[in-house]
mmCIF file of C-alpha atoms and ligand atoms in Angstrom:
data_model
loop_
_atom_site.group_PDB
_atom_site.id
_atom_site.type_symbol
_atom_site.label_atom_id
_atom_site.label_comp_id
_atom_site.label_asym_id
_atom_site.label_seq_id
_atom_site.Cartn_x
_atom_site.Cartn_y
_atom_site.Cartn_z
ATOM 1 C CA MET A 1 -53.444 6.374 -17.565
ATOM 2 C CA GLN A 2 -55.227 3.207 -16.685
ATOM 3 C CA ASP A 3 -54.090 1.493 -13.518
ATOM 4 C CA ALA A 4 -51.956 -1.615 -15.058
ATOM 5 C CA LEU A 5 -54.398 -3.501 -12.987
ATOM 6 C CA HIS A 6 -57.706 -2.776 -14.102
ATOM 7 C CA ILE A 7 -56.371 -3.177 -17.429
ATOM 8 C CA PRO A 8 -59.065 -6.451 -18.872
ATOM 9 C CA VAL A 9 -57.158 -9.467 -19.402
ATOM 10 C CA ALA A 10 -57.034 -10.214 -23.562
ATOM 11 C CA LEU A 11 -58.800 -7.631 -24.354
ATOM 12 C CA ASP A 12 -57.357 -7.463 -27.898
ATOM 13 C CA ARG A 13 -57.646 -11.305 -28.261
ATOM 14 C CA CYS A 14 -60.984 -11.305 -26.894
ATOM 15 C CA ILE A 15 -61.953 -9.433 -29.145
ATOM 16 C CA ALA A 16 -60.494 -10.875 -32.200
ATOM 17 C CA LEU A 17 -62.386 -13.897 -30.904
ATOM 18 C CA LEU A 18 -65.804 -12.592 -31.182
ATOM 19 C CA SER A 19 -65.490 -10.033 -33.794
ATOM 20 C CA PRO A 20 -66.978 -12.413 -36.911
ATOM 21 C CA ALA A 21 -69.857 -13.618 -34.978
ATOM 22 C CA ILE A 22 -70.348 -9.549 -34.625
ATOM 23 C CA GLU A 23 -69.635 -8.363 -37.935
ATOM 24 C CA SER A 24 -71.648 -10.466 -39.978
ATOM 25 C CA LYS A 25 -74.668 -9.363 -38.248
ATOM 26 C CA THR A 26 -76.945 -5.974 -38.304
ATOM 27 C CA ASN A 27 -78.000 -5.771 -34.500
ATOM 28 C CA PRO A 28 -75.322 -8.327 -33.109
ATOM 29 C CA ILE A 29 -76.223 -8.985 -29.264
ATOM 30 C CA ILE A 30 -72.947 -10.306 -26.454
ATOM 31 C CA ILE A 31 -73.270 -11.817 -23.756
ATOM 32 C CA ASP A 32 -70.917 -10.559 -21.063
ATOM 33 C CA ALA A 33 -71.299 -13.031 -17.914
ATOM 34 C CA THR A 34 -68.899 -11.396 -15.755
ATOM 35 C CA LEU A 35 -69.097 -7.858 -16.600
ATOM 36 C CA GLY A 36 -66.583 -6.978 -13.162
ATOM 37 C CA MET A 37 -65.383 -3.264 -14.083
ATOM 38 C CA GLY A 38 -66.808 -3.390 -17.540
ATOM 39 C CA GLY A 39 -63.056 -3.407 -19.343
ATOM 40 C CA HIS A 40 -64.213 -6.125 -22.180
ATOM 41 C CA SER A 41 -67.445 -4.414 -22.388
ATOM 42 C CA LYS A 42 -66.666 -0.784 -22.631
ATOM 43 C CA ALA A 43 -64.050 -1.799 -25.198
ATOM 44 C CA LEU A 44 -66.667 -3.495 -27.906
ATOM 45 C CA LEU A 45 -69.248 -1.348 -27.668
ATOM 46 C CA ILE A 46 -67.128 1.599 -28.479
ATOM 47 C CA LYS A 47 -66.068 -0.593 -31.743
ATOM 48 C CA TYR A 48 -68.730 -1.903 -33.036
ATOM 49 C CA PRO A 49 -71.189 1.395 -32.409
ATOM 50 C CA ASN A 50 -74.564 -1.799 -33.400
ATOM 51 C CA LEU A 51 -73.985 -4.056 -30.691
ATOM 52 C CA LYS A 52 -75.567 -4.425 -27.834
ATOM 53 C CA ILE A 53 -75.065 -6.209 -24.655
ATOM 54 C CA ILE A 54 -76.845 -7.649 -22.141
ATOM 55 C CA ALA A 55 -73.945 -8.575 -19.526
ATOM 56 C CA LEU A 56 -74.398 -10.089 -15.985
ATOM 57 C CA ASP A 57 -72.754 -10.142 -12.715
ATOM 58 C CA ARG A 58 -73.444 -11.685 -9.181
ATOM 59 C CA ASP A 59 -71.627 -7.912 -7.177
ATOM 60 C CA LEU A 60 -73.355 -5.111 -6.955
ATOM 61 C CA SER A 61 -70.778 -3.194 -5.767
ATOM 62 C CA ALA A 62 -68.880 -3.825 -9.519
ATOM 63 C CA ILE A 63 -72.260 -2.994 -11.656
ATOM 64 C CA GLU A 64 -71.942 0.153 -9.942
ATOM 65 C CA VAL A 65 -68.530 1.111 -10.649
ATOM 66 C CA ALA A 66 -69.290 -0.520 -14.075
ATOM 67 C CA THR A 67 -72.125 1.468 -14.371
ATOM 68 C CA THR A 68 -70.264 4.829 -14.481
ATOM 69 C CA ASN A 69 -67.126 3.343 -16.304
ATOM 70 C CA LEU A 70 -69.881 2.403 -19.241
ATOM 71 C CA SER A 71 -71.896 5.492 -18.544
ATOM 72 C CA GLU A 72 -71.356 6.990 -22.398
ATOM 73 C CA VAL A 73 -72.489 3.290 -24.040
ATOM 74 C CA ILE A 74 -74.865 2.591 -21.420
ATOM 75 C CA ASP A 75 -77.810 2.944 -23.799
ATOM 76 C CA ARG A 76 -76.422 -0.109 -25.567
ATOM 77 C CA ILE A 77 -75.696 -2.384 -22.507
ATOM 78 C CA GLU A 78 -78.815 -3.950 -20.158
ATOM 79 C CA ILE A 79 -76.986 -4.805 -16.633
ATOM 80 C CA VAL A 80 -78.737 -7.251 -14.925
ATOM 81 C CA HIS A 81 -77.600 -8.156 -10.961
ATOM 82 C CA ALA A 82 -77.530 -12.040 -11.719
ATOM 83 C CA VAL A 83 -75.574 -14.868 -11.315
ATOM 84 C CA TYR A 84 -74.404 -16.686 -14.568
ATOM 85 C CA ASP A 85 -76.423 -19.616 -14.194
ATOM 86 C CA GLU A 86 -79.362 -17.462 -15.105
ATOM 87 C CA ILE A 87 -78.417 -16.780 -18.437
ATOM 88 C CA SER A 88 -81.179 -18.731 -19.476
ATOM 89 C CA GLU A 89 -83.447 -17.340 -17.483
ATOM 90 C CA VAL A 90 -82.316 -13.477 -18.284
ATOM 91 C CA LEU A 91 -82.456 -14.125 -21.783
ATOM 92 C CA SER A 92 -85.894 -15.336 -21.339
ATOM 93 C CA LYS A 93 -87.457 -12.822 -19.721
ATOM 94 C CA LEU A 94 -85.239 -10.125 -22.197
ATOM 95 C CA GLY A 95 -87.663 -12.127 -25.006
ATOM 96 C CA ILE A 96 -84.449 -13.395 -26.622
ATOM 97 C CA ASP A 97 -83.524 -16.484 -28.011
ATOM 98 C CA GLU A 98 -80.052 -16.889 -28.522
ATOM 99 C CA VAL A 99 -77.494 -13.959 -28.703
ATOM 100 C CA ASP A 100 -74.340 -13.830 -30.856
ATOM 101 C CA GLY A 101 -71.106 -14.246 -28.828
ATOM 102 C CA ILE A 102 -71.114 -14.819 -24.388
ATOM 103 C CA LEU A 103 -67.589 -14.038 -22.677
ATOM 104 C CA PHE A 104 -66.777 -15.662 -19.573
ATOM 105 C CA ASP A 105 -64.111 -13.575 -17.900
ATOM 106 C CA LEU A 106 -64.119 -15.972 -14.666
ATOM 107 C CA GLY A 107 -63.358 -15.375 -11.020
ATOM 108 C CA VAL A 108 -62.493 -12.632 -9.175
ATOM 109 C CA SER A 109 -61.872 -8.964 -10.158
ATOM 110 C CA SER A 110 -58.946 -6.689 -10.023
ATOM 111 C CA MET A 111 -61.370 -4.059 -8.219
ATOM 112 C CA GLN A 112 -62.429 -6.953 -5.416
ATOM 113 C CA LEU A 113 -59.266 -8.233 -4.908
ATOM 114 C CA ASP A 114 -57.886 -4.159 -3.832
ATOM 115 C CA GLN A 115 -61.269 -4.169 -1.428
ATOM 116 C CA ALA A 116 -59.707 -5.578 1.038
ATOM 117 C CA GLU A 117 -63.298 -5.414 3.372
ATOM 118 C CA ARG A 118 -64.115 -8.012 1.271
ATOM 119 C CA GLY A 119 -61.707 -10.412 2.696
ATOM 120 C CA PHE A 120 -60.565 -11.788 -0.715
ATOM 121 C CA ALA A 121 -56.735 -11.324 0.438
ATOM 122 C CA TYR A 122 -54.536 -13.328 2.229
ATOM 123 C CA SER A 123 -52.010 -10.224 2.723
ATOM 124 C CA GLN A 124 -54.666 -7.887 4.040
ATOM 125 C CA GLU A 125 -56.483 -7.784 7.828
ATOM 126 C CA ALA A 126 -60.109 -7.564 6.583
ATOM 127 C CA PRO A 127 -62.671 -9.605 8.078
ATOM 128 C CA LEU A 128 -63.498 -13.200 6.293
ATOM 129 C CA ASP A 129 -66.535 -12.313 4.527
ATOM 130 C CA MET A 130 -65.263 -13.795 0.577
ATOM 131 C CA ARG A 131 -69.132 -13.416 -0.844
ATOM 132 C CA MET A 132 -68.486 -11.586 -4.804
ATOM 133 C CA ASP A 133 -72.670 -11.147 -3.757
ATOM 134 C CA GLN A 134 -72.807 -9.207 -0.418
ATOM 135 C CA SER A 135 -76.438 -9.012 -0.217
ATOM 136 C CA SER A 136 -77.014 -13.649 0.130
ATOM 137 C CA GLY A 137 -75.352 -16.626 0.783
ATOM 138 C CA LEU A 138 -73.021 -17.598 3.741
ATOM 139 C CA SER A 139 -69.197 -15.792 4.466
ATOM 140 C CA ALA A 140 -66.215 -17.522 4.627
ATOM 141 C CA LEU A 141 -66.088 -17.009 8.043
ATOM 142 C CA ASP A 142 -69.752 -18.693 8.607
ATOM 143 C CA ILE A 143 -68.066 -21.643 7.083
ATOM 144 C CA LEU A 144 -65.332 -21.534 8.821
ATOM 145 C CA ASN A 145 -67.268 -21.903 12.326
ATOM 146 C CA THR A 146 -70.174 -24.081 11.559
ATOM 147 C CA TYR A 147 -68.994 -26.884 8.536
ATOM 148 C CA SER A 148 -67.501 -30.012 10.194
ATOM 149 C CA TYR A 149 -63.555 -31.455 9.883
ATOM 150 C CA GLY A 150 -64.732 -33.905 7.366
ATOM 151 C CA GLU A 151 -66.454 -30.817 5.442
ATOM 152 C CA LEU A 152 -63.940 -28.583 5.788
ATOM 153 C CA VAL A 153 -60.403 -30.979 4.920
ATOM 154 C CA ARG A 154 -62.972 -31.947 1.513
ATOM 155 C CA VAL A 155 -63.028 -28.366 0.748
ATOM 156 C CA ILE A 156 -58.962 -27.389 1.245
ATOM 157 C CA ARG A 157 -58.707 -30.658 -0.863
ATOM 158 C CA ASN A 158 -60.621 -30.451 -3.513
ATOM 159 C CA PHE A 159 -60.915 -26.991 -3.970
ATOM 160 C CA GLY A 160 -57.263 -25.469 -2.935
ATOM 161 C CA GLU A 161 -55.753 -29.051 -4.279
ATOM 162 C CA GLU A 162 -53.666 -28.519 -0.331
ATOM 163 C CA LYS A 163 -51.396 -31.514 1.306
ATOM 164 C CA PHE A 164 -51.713 -29.987 4.238
ATOM 165 C CA ALA A 165 -55.734 -30.241 4.696
ATOM 166 C CA THR A 166 -56.554 -32.259 7.620
ATOM 167 C CA LYS A 167 -53.733 -30.560 9.522
ATOM 168 C CA ILE A 168 -55.212 -26.630 8.675
ATOM 169 C CA ALA A 169 -58.330 -28.446 8.923
ATOM 170 C CA ASP A 170 -57.688 -29.213 12.376
ATOM 171 C CA ASN A 171 -55.421 -26.380 13.504
ATOM 172 C CA ILE A 172 -59.079 -24.491 11.930
ATOM 173 C CA ILE A 173 -60.911 -26.517 14.856
ATOM 174 C CA LYS A 174 -59.295 -26.015 17.568
ATOM 175 C CA ALA A 175 -58.468 -21.725 16.897
ATOM 176 C CA ARG A 176 -62.482 -21.793 16.620
ATOM 177 C CA GLU A 177 -62.650 -23.802 19.470
ATOM 178 C CA ALA A 178 -60.319 -20.532 21.176
ATOM 179 C CA GLY A 179 -62.225 -17.912 20.121
ATOM 180 C CA THR A 180 -58.894 -16.920 17.761
ATOM 181 C CA LEU A 181 -60.259 -17.157 13.966
ATOM 182 C CA SER A 182 -61.829 -14.437 12.325
ATOM 183 C CA THR A 183 -59.392 -12.030 10.387
ATOM 184 C CA THR A 184 -57.811 -12.959 7.333
ATOM 185 C CA LYS A 185 -54.818 -12.279 9.282
ATOM 186 C CA ASP A 186 -55.824 -15.411 11.759
ATOM 187 C CA LEU A 187 -56.344 -17.784 9.025
ATOM 188 C CA ALA A 188 -53.322 -16.513 7.009
ATOM 189 C CA GLU A 189 -51.450 -17.897 9.904
ATOM 190 C CA ILE A 190 -53.375 -20.556 10.845
ATOM 191 C CA VAL A 191 -52.348 -22.414 7.544
ATOM 192 C CA LYS A 192 -48.069 -21.195 7.923
ATOM 193 C CA ASN A 193 -48.352 -22.811 11.135
ATOM 194 C CA SER A 194 -50.228 -25.645 9.628
ATOM 195 C CA ILE A 195 -47.505 -26.552 6.983
ATOM 196 C CA PRO A 196 -44.263 -27.795 7.650
ATOM 197 C CA ALA A 197 -41.009 -25.407 7.634
ATOM 198 C CA PRO A 198 -39.211 -27.083 4.191
ATOM 199 C CA ALA A 199 -43.312 -27.119 2.180
ATOM 200 C CA ARG A 200 -43.495 -22.698 3.539
ATOM 201 C CA ARG A 201 -40.736 -22.601 1.279
ATOM 202 C CA THR A 202 -41.830 -22.908 -1.590
ATOM 203 C CA GLY A 203 -44.958 -22.136 -4.139
ATOM 204 C CA GLY A 204 -45.132 -18.786 -2.878
ATOM 205 C CA ASN A 205 -47.704 -17.919 0.327
ATOM 206 C CA PRO A 206 -48.988 -21.271 1.952
ATOM 207 C CA ALA A 207 -52.645 -19.524 2.406
ATOM 208 C CA LYS A 208 -52.616 -19.671 -1.077
ATOM 209 C CA ARG A 209 -54.353 -22.360 -1.651
ATOM 210 C CA THR A 210 -57.210 -22.151 1.456
ATOM 211 C CA PHE A 211 -58.453 -19.252 0.427
ATOM 212 C CA GLN A 212 -58.713 -19.723 -3.250
ATOM 213 C CA ALA A 213 -60.550 -22.746 -1.319
ATOM 214 C CA LEU A 214 -62.915 -20.996 0.404
ATOM 215 C CA ARG A 215 -63.547 -18.531 -2.000
ATOM 216 C CA ILE A 216 -64.531 -21.587 -4.621
ATOM 217 C CA GLU A 217 -67.306 -22.459 -1.636
ATOM 218 C CA VAL A 218 -68.385 -19.679 -0.375
ATOM 219 C CA ASN A 219 -69.140 -18.778 -4.235
ATOM 220 C CA GLN A 220 -70.271 -22.468 -5.149
ATOM 221 C CA GLU A 221 -67.901 -21.404 -8.382
ATOM 222 C CA LEU A 222 -67.426 -24.894 -9.229
ATOM 223 C CA ALA A 223 -70.808 -25.527 -9.591
ATOM 224 C CA VAL A 224 -72.016 -22.302 -10.827
ATOM 225 C CA LEU A 225 -69.937 -22.656 -13.803
ATOM 226 C CA GLU A 226 -71.128 -26.266 -14.529
ATOM 227 C CA ARG A 227 -74.787 -25.549 -14.436
ATOM 228 C CA ALA A 228 -73.701 -22.459 -16.776
ATOM 229 C CA LEU A 229 -72.238 -23.529 -19.974
ATOM 230 C CA PRO A 230 -74.681 -26.003 -20.877
ATOM 231 C CA GLN A 231 -76.483 -23.376 -20.886
ATOM 232 C CA ALA A 232 -74.304 -20.896 -22.764
ATOM 233 C CA ILE A 233 -73.853 -23.341 -25.746
ATOM 234 C CA GLN A 234 -77.242 -23.401 -25.297
ATOM 235 C CA GLY A 235 -77.284 -19.538 -26.568
ATOM 236 C CA ILE A 236 -75.497 -19.168 -29.677
ATOM 237 C CA ARG A 237 -76.637 -19.490 -32.692
ATOM 238 C CA VAL A 238 -75.256 -20.926 -35.982
ATOM 239 C CA GLY A 239 -72.037 -18.755 -36.469
ATOM 240 C CA GLY A 240 -72.089 -17.547 -33.020
ATOM 241 C CA ARG A 241 -69.595 -17.855 -30.402
ATOM 242 C CA LEU A 242 -68.405 -18.926 -26.777
ATOM 243 C CA VAL A 243 -64.893 -17.240 -24.800
ATOM 244 C CA VAL A 244 -64.289 -17.902 -22.068
ATOM 245 C CA MET A 245 -60.905 -17.215 -19.881
ATOM 246 C CA ALA A 246 -59.927 -19.315 -16.180
ATOM 247 C CA TYR A 247 -57.770 -18.110 -14.620
ATOM 248 C CA GLN A 248 -57.316 -21.661 -12.160
ATOM 249 C CA SER A 249 -56.660 -25.278 -13.003
ATOM 250 C CA LEU A 250 -60.012 -26.232 -11.762
ATOM 251 C CA GLU A 251 -62.339 -24.022 -13.683
ATOM 252 C CA ASP A 252 -60.525 -24.373 -17.075
ATOM 253 C CA LYS A 253 -60.960 -28.736 -16.316
ATOM 254 C CA ILE A 254 -64.810 -27.359 -16.669
ATOM 255 C CA VAL A 255 -64.376 -25.807 -19.098
ATOM 256 C CA LYS A 256 -62.610 -28.053 -20.972
ATOM 257 C CA LYS A 257 -64.448 -30.799 -20.768
ATOM 258 C CA ALA A 258 -67.758 -28.739 -21.719
ATOM 259 C CA PHE A 259 -66.399 -27.898 -25.113
ATOM 260 C CA ALA A 260 -65.208 -31.350 -25.922
ATOM 261 C CA GLN A 261 -68.334 -32.718 -25.105
ATOM 262 C CA VAL A 262 -69.799 -30.531 -27.656
ATOM 263 C CA THR A 263 -66.609 -30.594 -30.376
ATOM 264 C CA GLY A 264 -66.624 -33.673 -31.051
ATOM 265 C CA SER A 265 -68.344 -35.965 -33.163
ATOM 266 C CA ASN A 266 -71.587 -37.383 -31.727
ATOM 267 C CA SER A 267 -71.443 -41.700 -33.051
ATOM 268 C CA PRO A 268 -70.608 -43.967 -30.200
ATOM 269 C CA LEU A 269 -66.615 -44.478 -28.967
ATOM 270 C CA GLY A 270 -65.029 -46.745 -31.614
ATOM 271 C CA LEU A 271 -66.463 -46.885 -34.329
ATOM 272 C CA PRO A 272 -64.090 -46.650 -37.488
ATOM 273 C CA PHE A 273 -65.910 -43.784 -39.153
ATOM 274 C CA ASP A 274 -68.866 -41.151 -38.179
ATOM 275 C CA LEU A 275 -72.567 -41.596 -38.486
ATOM 276 C CA PRO A 276 -75.227 -40.068 -41.103
ATOM 277 C CA ASN A 277 -75.757 -36.898 -39.168
ATOM 278 C CA SER A 278 -73.636 -37.074 -36.089
ATOM 279 C CA ALA A 279 -71.231 -34.411 -36.721
ATOM 280 C CA ALA A 280 -70.505 -31.846 -34.141
ATOM 281 C CA SER A 281 -72.540 -29.017 -34.072
ATOM 282 C CA TYR A 282 -69.669 -27.000 -32.239
ATOM 283 C CA LYS A 283 -66.160 -26.382 -32.998
ATOM 284 C CA LEU A 284 -62.475 -25.546 -31.728
ATOM 285 C CA VAL A 285 -61.718 -22.282 -32.246
ATOM 286 C CA ILE A 286 -58.817 -22.336 -30.150
ATOM 287 C CA ASN A 287 -57.311 -25.668 -30.522
ATOM 288 C CA GLY A 288 -56.338 -25.840 -26.371
ATOM 289 C CA SER A 289 -55.987 -23.288 -24.696
ATOM 290 C CA GLU A 290 -54.077 -20.193 -25.122
ATOM 291 C CA GLY A 291 -52.488 -17.697 -22.696
ATOM 292 C CA ALA A 292 -51.786 -14.847 -22.744
ATOM 293 C CA SER A 293 -48.244 -13.280 -24.102
ATOM 294 C CA ASN A 294 -45.305 -12.688 -22.310
ATOM 295 C CA GLN A 295 -45.346 -8.353 -22.578
ATOM 296 C CA GLU A 296 -49.127 -9.106 -21.128
ATOM 297 C CA ILE A 297 -48.020 -10.436 -17.919
ATOM 298 C CA ALA A 298 -45.287 -8.136 -17.599
ATOM 299 C CA ILE A 299 -47.998 -5.441 -17.264
ATOM 300 C CA ASN A 300 -50.530 -7.639 -15.455
ATOM 301 C CA ALA A 301 -49.705 -10.411 -12.949
ATOM 302 C CA ARG A 302 -53.347 -11.859 -13.067
ATOM 303 C CA ALA A 303 -53.089 -12.353 -16.655
ATOM 304 C CA GLN A 304 -50.362 -15.135 -15.851
ATOM 305 C CA SER A 305 -52.379 -17.818 -14.865
ATOM 306 C CA MET A 306 -55.201 -17.092 -17.734
ATOM 307 C CA ARG A 307 -56.348 -20.190 -19.747
ATOM 308 C CA LEU A 308 -58.658 -18.497 -22.934
ATOM 309 C CA ARG A 309 -60.686 -21.033 -24.803
ATOM 310 C CA ALA A 310 -63.031 -20.921 -27.317
ATOM 311 C CA ILE A 311 -65.903 -23.021 -29.456
ATOM 312 C CA GLU A 312 -68.381 -21.251 -32.278
ATOM 313 C CA ARG A 313 -71.719 -23.071 -33.446
ATOM 314 C CA VAL A 314 -71.690 -25.035 -36.869
ATOM 315 C CA ALA A 315 -75.385 -26.161 -36.916
ATOM 316 C CA ALA A 316 -78.148 -25.855 -35.461
HETATM 317 C C1 SAM B 401 -62.100 -11.080 -13.474
HETATM 318 S S1 SAM B 401 -63.546 -9.853 -13.327
HETATM 319 C C2 SAM B 401 -64.196 -9.433 -14.579
HETATM 320 C C3 SAM B 401 -63.383 -8.097 -15.206
HETATM 321 C C4 SAM B 401 -64.211 -7.606 -17.082
HETATM 322 N N1 SAM B 401 -63.993 -8.605 -17.558
HETATM 323 C C5 SAM B 401 -63.574 -6.726 -16.645
HETATM 324 O O1 SAM B 401 -63.314 -5.969 -18.103
HETATM 325 O O2 SAM B 401 -63.850 -5.170 -16.532
HETATM 326 C C6 SAM B 401 -64.768 -11.259 -13.318
HETATM 327 C C7 SAM B 401 -66.110 -10.951 -12.094
HETATM 328 O O3 SAM B 401 -67.487 -11.741 -12.517
HETATM 329 C C8 SAM B 401 -68.200 -11.726 -11.537
HETATM 330 N N2 SAM B 401 -68.792 -13.047 -11.266
HETATM 331 C C9 SAM B 401 -67.741 -13.675 -11.175
HETATM 332 N N3 SAM B 401 -68.742 -14.958 -10.440
HETATM 333 C C10 SAM B 401 -70.016 -15.027 -11.251
HETATM 334 C C11 SAM B 401 -71.080 -15.980 -11.113
HETATM 335 N N4 SAM B 401 -71.283 -17.288 -11.100
HETATM 336 N N5 SAM B 401 -71.537 -14.906 -11.574
HETATM 337 C C12 SAM B 401 -72.498 -13.603 -12.241
HETATM 338 N N6 SAM B 401 -70.815 -12.806 -11.969
HETATM 339 C C13 SAM B 401 -69.847 -13.326 -11.606
HETATM 340 C C14 SAM B 401 -66.863 -10.871 -10.271
HETATM 341 O O4 SAM B 401 -68.338 -10.138 -9.241
HETATM 342 C C15 SAM B 401 -66.705 -10.205 -10.822
HETATM 343 O O5 SAM B 401 -67.116 -8.329 -10.780
#
């Protein structure tokens, strides 16, 4: 039986959302922008024997695991080690102009969270790394050791939506000067001691927000997503669909805004009628967003914070 932790989120719903774009084609192509362990890709490839997938992941260890998991369908999937803001580049290298669908299942995978040594989990002692691509870039510890007080406040406040960002940044600076900051446990302890006792009693582990903030900064998650969505929107052909699952509100806001921009009328705001040829080239497939079912959340806690959005291209 599959480990409950590794069940792909909203699998049936993602397949149902992509299927109209796949079923009408003789040689459909889908991009899985976040391959992970390959759960969504594998199910799609098994369901549609004529489907090809181009899959991206920035994490080489995810690619290794997915390659094994996908062995029975490996001839129909092209796996590329890339960040998803390179979608246009990857497509042009493969000589492909447009695809029938694109799936983004954002954030870290349960596998990355389970690998304690990666430093994503505040509950397990490990070096403060947090890079999804361990072959390049600054680690969380590099950031904690080199950012100024002001930069640390900005990251923790903006990306962690943390009220006590100034106190936490202050204590990070003190700890790094004293040489007592190197592991996830050290950071979790600093955060705990920076938050007034009454505030510690609500909202789960207080380290969660600071860890989220650092992960976003280390991997430049929001900036990358902002650059990737226009490429994905442009990359689907008429009748093609773009499906995105976000697990935190900052990412979901970016998706919501990008979808609103391309599904609204192109007429100037305030006109009581639409100008000729101003109809949008994309339509919302889901009005607003959807969450996972209670049944799914009961077996997969990770699905709890998921927001799913989808659009379809209706005109060139
Ligand atoms: C939630 S998991 C995907 C799980 C996958 N759908 C499955 O069924 O196994 C997200 C994956 O996307 C990758 N990832 C996150 N941000 C990325 C980015 N900007 N570019 C490429 N891959 C990214 C992570 O390394 C991780 O493996």
